[in-house]
Coordinates of C-alpha atoms in Angstrom, one line a residue:
M1 CA 100.1 39.4 117.9
S2 CA 97.5 41.1 115.7
Q3 CA 100.3 43.0 114.0
S4 CA 102.2 39.7 113.4
I5 CA 99.3 37.9 111.9
A6 CA 98.4 40.9 109.7
S7 CA 101.9 40.9 108.3
A8 CA 101.7 37.1 107.7
I9 CA 98.4 37.7 105.8
V10 CA 100.1 40.3 103.5
R11 CA 103.1 38.1 103.0
A12 CA 100.9 35.0 102.2
A13 CA 98.9 37.0 99.7
E14 CA 102.2 37.9 97.9
L15 CA 103.4 34.3 97.9
T16 CA 100.1 33.1 96.5
A17 CA 100.2 35.7 93.8
R18 CA 103.7 34.5 92.9
G19 CA 102.5 31.0 92.5
E20 CA 103.9 29.7 95.8
P21 CA 100.8 28.7 97.8
R22 CA 102.6 26.0 99.7
K23 CA 104.9 28.6 101.3
A24 CA 101.9 30.7 102.1
I25 CA 100.3 27.8 103.9
E26 CA 103.5 27.1 105.9
L27 CA 103.5 30.8 106.9
L28 CA 99.9 31.0 107.9
Q29 CA 99.6 27.8 109.9
P30 CA 101.8 28.9 112.9
A31 CA 100.3 32.4 112.8
L32 CA 96.8 30.9 113.1
A33 CA 97.9 28.5 115.8
A34 CA 98.9 31.6 117.9
D35 CA 95.7 33.5 116.9
P36 CA 93.0 31.1 115.8
L37 CA 90.2 33.7 115.9
H38 CA 91.4 35.7 112.9
G39 CA 88.8 35.3 110.1
E40 CA 90.8 36.9 107.4
A41 CA 93.7 34.7 108.0
W42 CA 91.5 31.6 107.7
C43 CA 90.2 32.9 104.4
R44 CA 93.7 33.5 103.2
L45 CA 94.7 30.0 104.2
A46 CA 91.7 28.6 102.4
A47 CA 92.6 30.5 99.2
A48 CA 96.2 29.2 99.4
Y49 CA 95.0 25.6 99.8
L50 CA 92.7 26.0 96.7
D51 CA 95.7 27.3 94.7
A52 CA 97.7 24.3 95.9
G53 CA 95.0 22.0 94.7
E54 CA 93.9 20.8 98.1
P55 CA 90.1 21.4 98.4
D56 CA 89.6 19.4 101.6
P57 CA 91.7 21.6 103.9
A58 CA 90.5 24.6 102.0
L59 CA 86.9 23.8 102.9
A60 CA 87.8 23.3 106.5
A61 CA 89.6 26.6 106.7
A62 CA 86.7 28.4 104.9
K63 CA 84.2 27.0 107.3
R64 CA 86.3 28.2 110.2
A65 CA 86.2 31.7 108.7
L66 CA 82.4 31.5 108.4
V67 CA 81.9 31.4 112.2
L68 CA 84.4 34.2 112.9
N69 CA 84.2 37.9 112.4
G70 CA 85.4 39.1 109.0
D71 CA 84.4 39.1 105.4
H72 CA 81.7 36.3 105.4
A73 CA 81.1 36.8 101.6
W74 CA 84.8 35.9 100.9
A75 CA 84.5 32.9 103.2
Q76 CA 81.3 31.8 101.5
R77 CA 83.0 32.2 98.1
L78 CA 85.9 30.0 99.1
T79 CA 83.5 27.5 100.5
A80 CA 81.7 27.3 97.2
L81 CA 84.9 26.9 95.3
A82 CA 86.2 24.1 97.6
L83 CA 82.8 22.2 97.4
S84 CA 82.9 22.5 93.6
E85 CA 86.5 21.1 93.5
L86 CA 85.3 18.2 95.7
G87 CA 82.5 17.4 93.2
R88 CA 79.7 18.4 95.7
H89 CA 77.9 20.5 93.1
T90 CA 74.6 21.0 94.8
E91 CA 76.2 22.3 98.0
A92 CA 78.5 24.5 96.0
V93 CA 75.6 26.2 94.2
V94 CA 73.9 26.8 97.6
A95 CA 77.1 28.3 99.0
A96 CA 77.6 30.5 95.9
R97 CA 74.0 31.7 96.0
E98 CA 74.5 32.6 99.7
C99 CA 77.6 34.5 98.8
V100 CA 75.6 36.5 96.2
R101 CA 72.9 37.1 98.7
R102 CA 75.3 38.5 101.3
K103 CA 77.0 40.8 98.7
P104 CA 74.9 41.2 95.6
G105 CA 77.2 44.1 94.4
D106 CA 80.4 42.0 94.6
W107 CA 81.3 40.9 91.1
R108 CA 83.5 38.1 92.5
C109 CA 80.5 36.4 94.1
Q110 CA 78.7 36.6 90.7
V111 CA 81.7 35.1 89.0
V112 CA 82.0 32.1 91.4
L113 CA 78.2 31.4 91.0
A114 CA 78.5 31.6 87.2
E115 CA 81.5 29.2 87.2
I116 CA 79.7 26.7 89.3
L117 CA 76.4 26.9 87.4
A118 CA 78.2 26.4 84.1
A119 CA 79.6 23.1 85.3
T120 CA 76.2 21.4 84.4
P121 CA 74.1 21.7 81.3
Q122 CA 71.0 22.6 83.4
G123 CA 72.7 25.7 84.7
L124 CA 74.3 27.1 81.5
R125 CA 71.5 29.6 80.8
E126 CA 71.6 31.1 84.3
A127 CA 75.4 31.0 84.3
V128 CA 75.5 33.3 81.3
E129 CA 73.1 35.7 82.9
V130 CA 75.0 35.7 86.2
A131 CA 78.3 36.3 84.3
R132 CA 76.8 39.2 82.4
E133 CA 75.8 40.7 85.7
A134 CA 79.4 40.3 86.9
T135 CA 80.7 42.2 83.8
H136 CA 78.2 45.0 84.5
L137 CA 79.4 45.3 88.1
A138 CA 83.1 45.2 87.0
P139 CA 83.5 46.5 83.4
T140 CA 87.3 46.8 83.9
E141 CA 87.9 43.2 85.2
A142 CA 89.2 40.8 82.6
R143 CA 88.3 37.8 84.8
A144 CA 84.6 38.7 84.7
F145 CA 84.6 38.7 80.9
Q146 CA 86.6 35.5 80.8
V147 CA 84.0 33.7 82.9
L148 CA 81.2 35.1 80.6
G149 CA 83.1 33.8 77.6
D150 CA 83.5 30.4 79.2
A151 CA 79.8 30.1 80.1
A152 CA 78.8 31.3 76.6
L153 CA 81.2 28.9 75.0
R154 CA 79.7 26.0 76.9
A155 CA 76.2 27.3 75.9
R156 CA 77.4 27.4 72.3
D157 CA 76.6 31.1 72.0
W158 CA 79.6 31.8 69.8
G159 CA 78.8 35.5 69.3
M160 CA 78.7 36.4 73.0
A161 CA 81.7 34.2 73.7
E162 CA 83.8 35.9 71.1
R163 CA 82.8 39.4 72.3
A164 CA 83.5 38.5 75.9
Y165 CA 86.9 37.0 75.1
R166 CA 87.9 40.0 73.0
T167 CA 87.0 42.3 75.8
A168 CA 89.0 40.1 78.3
L169 CA 92.0 40.2 76.0
R170 CA 91.8 44.0 75.6
L171 CA 91.8 44.3 79.4
D172 CA 94.6 41.6 79.9
P173 CA 96.5 41.1 76.6
G174 CA 98.9 38.6 78.3
D175 CA 96.2 35.9 79.1
D176 CA 97.0 33.0 76.8
D177 CA 94.1 30.9 78.2
V178 CA 91.6 33.5 76.9
R179 CA 93.5 33.7 73.6
A180 CA 93.2 29.9 73.2
N181 CA 89.5 29.9 74.0
L182 CA 89.0 32.7 71.5
A183 CA 90.8 30.6 68.9
T184 CA 88.3 27.8 69.7
V185 CA 85.3 30.1 69.3
R186 CA 86.7 31.3 65.9
R187 CA 87.2 27.8 64.7
M188 CA 83.6 27.0 65.7
R189 CA 82.4 30.0 63.8
G190 CA 84.8 29.5 60.8
G191 CA 86.5 32.8 61.4
A192 CA 90.0 34.0 60.9
P193 CA 92.9 32.3 62.7
I194 CA 93.9 33.6 66.1
P195 CA 96.7 36.1 66.0
P196 CA 100.1 35.2 67.5
P197 CA 100.8 35.8 71.2
S198 CA 101.0 39.5 72.1
S199 CA 104.4 41.1 72.6
E200 CA 103.7 41.4 76.3
A201 CA 103.1 37.7 76.6
L202 CA 106.3 36.9 74.6
H203 CA 108.3 39.3 76.7
A204 CA 106.9 37.7 79.9
A205 CA 107.8 34.3 78.6
H206 CA 111.3 35.5 77.6
V207 CA 111.9 36.9 81.1
L208 CA 111.2 33.5 82.6
V209 CA 113.1 31.4 79.9
W210 CA 116.4 33.1 79.9
P211 CA 117.4 32.6 83.5
A212 CA 116.4 28.9 83.2
L213 CA 118.6 28.6 80.1
S214 CA 121.5 30.3 82.0
R215 CA 121.1 27.7 84.8
L216 CA 121.1 24.9 82.3
A217 CA 124.2 26.3 80.6
A218 CA 126.1 26.3 83.9
M219 CA 124.9 22.8 84.9
L220 CA 125.6 21.1 81.5
V221 CA 128.9 22.8 80.8
A222 CA 130.4 22.4 84.3
G223 CA 128.8 19.0 84.9
G224 CA 129.9 17.7 81.5
L225 CA 133.5 18.9 82.1
L226 CA 133.6 17.2 85.5
L227 CA 132.3 14.0 83.9
L228 CA 134.9 14.2 81.2
L229 CA 137.7 14.5 83.7
A230 CA 136.3 11.8 86.0
G231 CA 135.8 9.4 83.1
M232 CA 139.4 9.4 81.8
P233 CA 140.8 7.2 80.6
T234 CA 137.9 4.7 80.8
P235 CA 134.5 5.5 82.3
T236 CA 132.9 3.0 84.7
P237 CA 129.2 2.3 85.5
L238 CA 129.6 4.2 88.7
L239 CA 129.9 7.4 86.6
G240 CA 126.5 6.7 85.2
W241 CA 124.9 7.6 88.6
F242 CA 126.5 11.1 88.4
S243 CA 125.5 11.7 84.8
G244 CA 122.0 10.5 85.6
L245 CA 121.8 13.0 88.5
L246 CA 122.8 15.7 86.0
V247 CA 120.1 14.7 83.6
V248 CA 117.5 14.7 86.4
A249 CA 118.7 18.2 87.6
C250 CA 118.2 19.5 84.0
L251 CA 114.7 18.1 83.8
G252 CA 114.0 19.7 87.2
V253 CA 114.9 23.1 85.8
V254 CA 112.6 22.6 82.9
G255 CA 109.8 21.4 85.1
Q256 CA 110.1 24.5 87.4
L257 CA 110.0 26.7 84.3
L258 CA 106.8 25.2 83.1
L259 CA 105.2 25.6 86.6
R260 CA 106.2 29.3 86.8
A261 CA 105.0 30.0 83.3
R262 CA 101.4 28.8 83.7
R263 CA 99.9 32.1 82.7
V264 CA 102.0 32.5 79.5
R265 CA 102.5 28.8 78.6
R266 CA 101.2 29.2 75.0
A267 CA 103.6 32.1 74.5
L268 CA 106.4 30.0 76.1
F269 CA 106.0 27.2 73.5
R270 CA 105.8 29.7 70.6
L271 CA 108.8 31.8 71.9
P272 CA 111.4 29.9 69.8
R273 CA 109.6 31.0 66.6
H274 CA 109.9 34.7 67.6
R275 CA 113.3 34.6 69.4
P276 CA 115.9 32.7 67.2
K277 CA 118.6 32.7 69.9
V278 CA 116.1 30.9 72.3
A279 CA 115.5 28.3 69.6
V280 CA 119.2 27.7 69.0
V281 CA 120.0 27.4 72.7
A282 CA 117.0 25.2 73.4
I283 CA 118.0 22.8 70.5
L284 CA 121.6 22.6 71.6
F285 CA 120.6 21.9 75.3
T286 CA 118.0 19.4 74.3
L287 CA 120.5 17.5 72.1
S288 CA 123.1 17.7 74.9
T289 CA 120.7 16.3 77.5
V290 CA 119.4 13.5 75.2
V291 CA 122.9 12.4 74.3
L292 CA 123.9 12.5 78.0
A293 CA 120.9 10.4 79.0
G294 CA 121.7 7.9 76.2
W295 CA 125.4 7.7 77.4
T296 CA 124.2 7.2 81.0
V297 CA 122.1 4.2 79.9
A298 CA 125.0 2.9 77.8
L299 CA 127.3 3.0 80.9
F300 CA 125.0 0.9 82.9
L301 CA 124.9 -1.6 80.1
G302 CA 128.7 -1.9 80.1
A303 CA 129.9 0.7 77.5
T304 CA 133.3 2.3 78.0
T305 CA 133.2 5.0 75.3
M306 CA 133.6 8.7 76.0
Q307 CA 132.5 10.0 72.5
P308 CA 128.8 10.6 73.4
L309 CA 129.8 12.6 76.5
T310 CA 132.2 14.7 74.4
I311 CA 129.4 15.4 71.9
A312 CA 127.0 16.3 74.7
W313 CA 129.5 18.6 76.3
L314 CA 130.3 20.4 73.0
C315 CA 126.6 21.0 72.4
A316 CA 126.3 22.4 75.9
L317 CA 129.4 24.5 75.4
L318 CA 128.0 26.0 72.1
G319 CA 124.6 26.7 73.8
G320 CA 126.3 28.2 76.8
A321 CA 128.4 30.5 74.5
V322 CA 125.2 31.8 72.9
V323 CA 123.7 32.4 76.4
V324 CA 126.8 34.3 77.5
L325 CA 127.3 36.3 74.4
A326 CA 123.7 37.2 73.8
G327 CA 122.9 38.0 77.4
D328 CA 119.2 38.5 78.1
R329 CA 118.6 41.1 75.5

């Protein structure tokens, strides 16, 4: 059983890192039902709940881990984060201080304490000092410098904030959140404009965008063709339900892309400026979807024309041709 829960922990960590905390939760729950005394598994479950935006069960799981054998500093850190998410700031500070007391040399404990202290004006000065200690403990961790920059930004220490964000970007060039915060600091200081997203961030965004565009091409071209055949010679309002489902499916693909591209979202929105083929395909598919949505509404209102559907399908066909011919180069 220990081997089974150990493999579940490793798999859950991989799922959480990929942005799928709900799957990690579903994996860990039955494993913990079979072995409820595994402290590390409770910590991993608490971390997954936090990533899923559910602080209440995260707090319960972290508290279970605190009374079991294992990494109590990790459990205390998760407890502090859950309490902070729940708005219980005073308790969160106590838990974060206890985490630091248990492992004063663990930079992650210092980072959590700095984040929680920085949530109130009274704790800003101490938050900066604690975050500086975290950077001394982990000079190669971008996260420590990001938290120092965040605390200094709230404290209006523009110089320290800019230095911290610059170091964080040097350690992790693909972090667009840090890049955006650095732009804010530079605007406050009246400095030069922020440079464009790094090539690494643009590449990461492109890797996510192109498969989504391929799925949209298949859906719009195949779905539009089926609608054209089904609507001849005269479409009926019943066909509007099928075209509406096609529009919703396309929006679902776009929504899934936005969720998966959280870390490179700024690069994602600026990608069309640097990748012309992406801009062309995105414009054609957007036009196709908008026309298709308008035609769907018109069908429900009693229209019997097929011209908008033809226009939508031709736009999708052109965009699909670009996708096929250009590939993912």
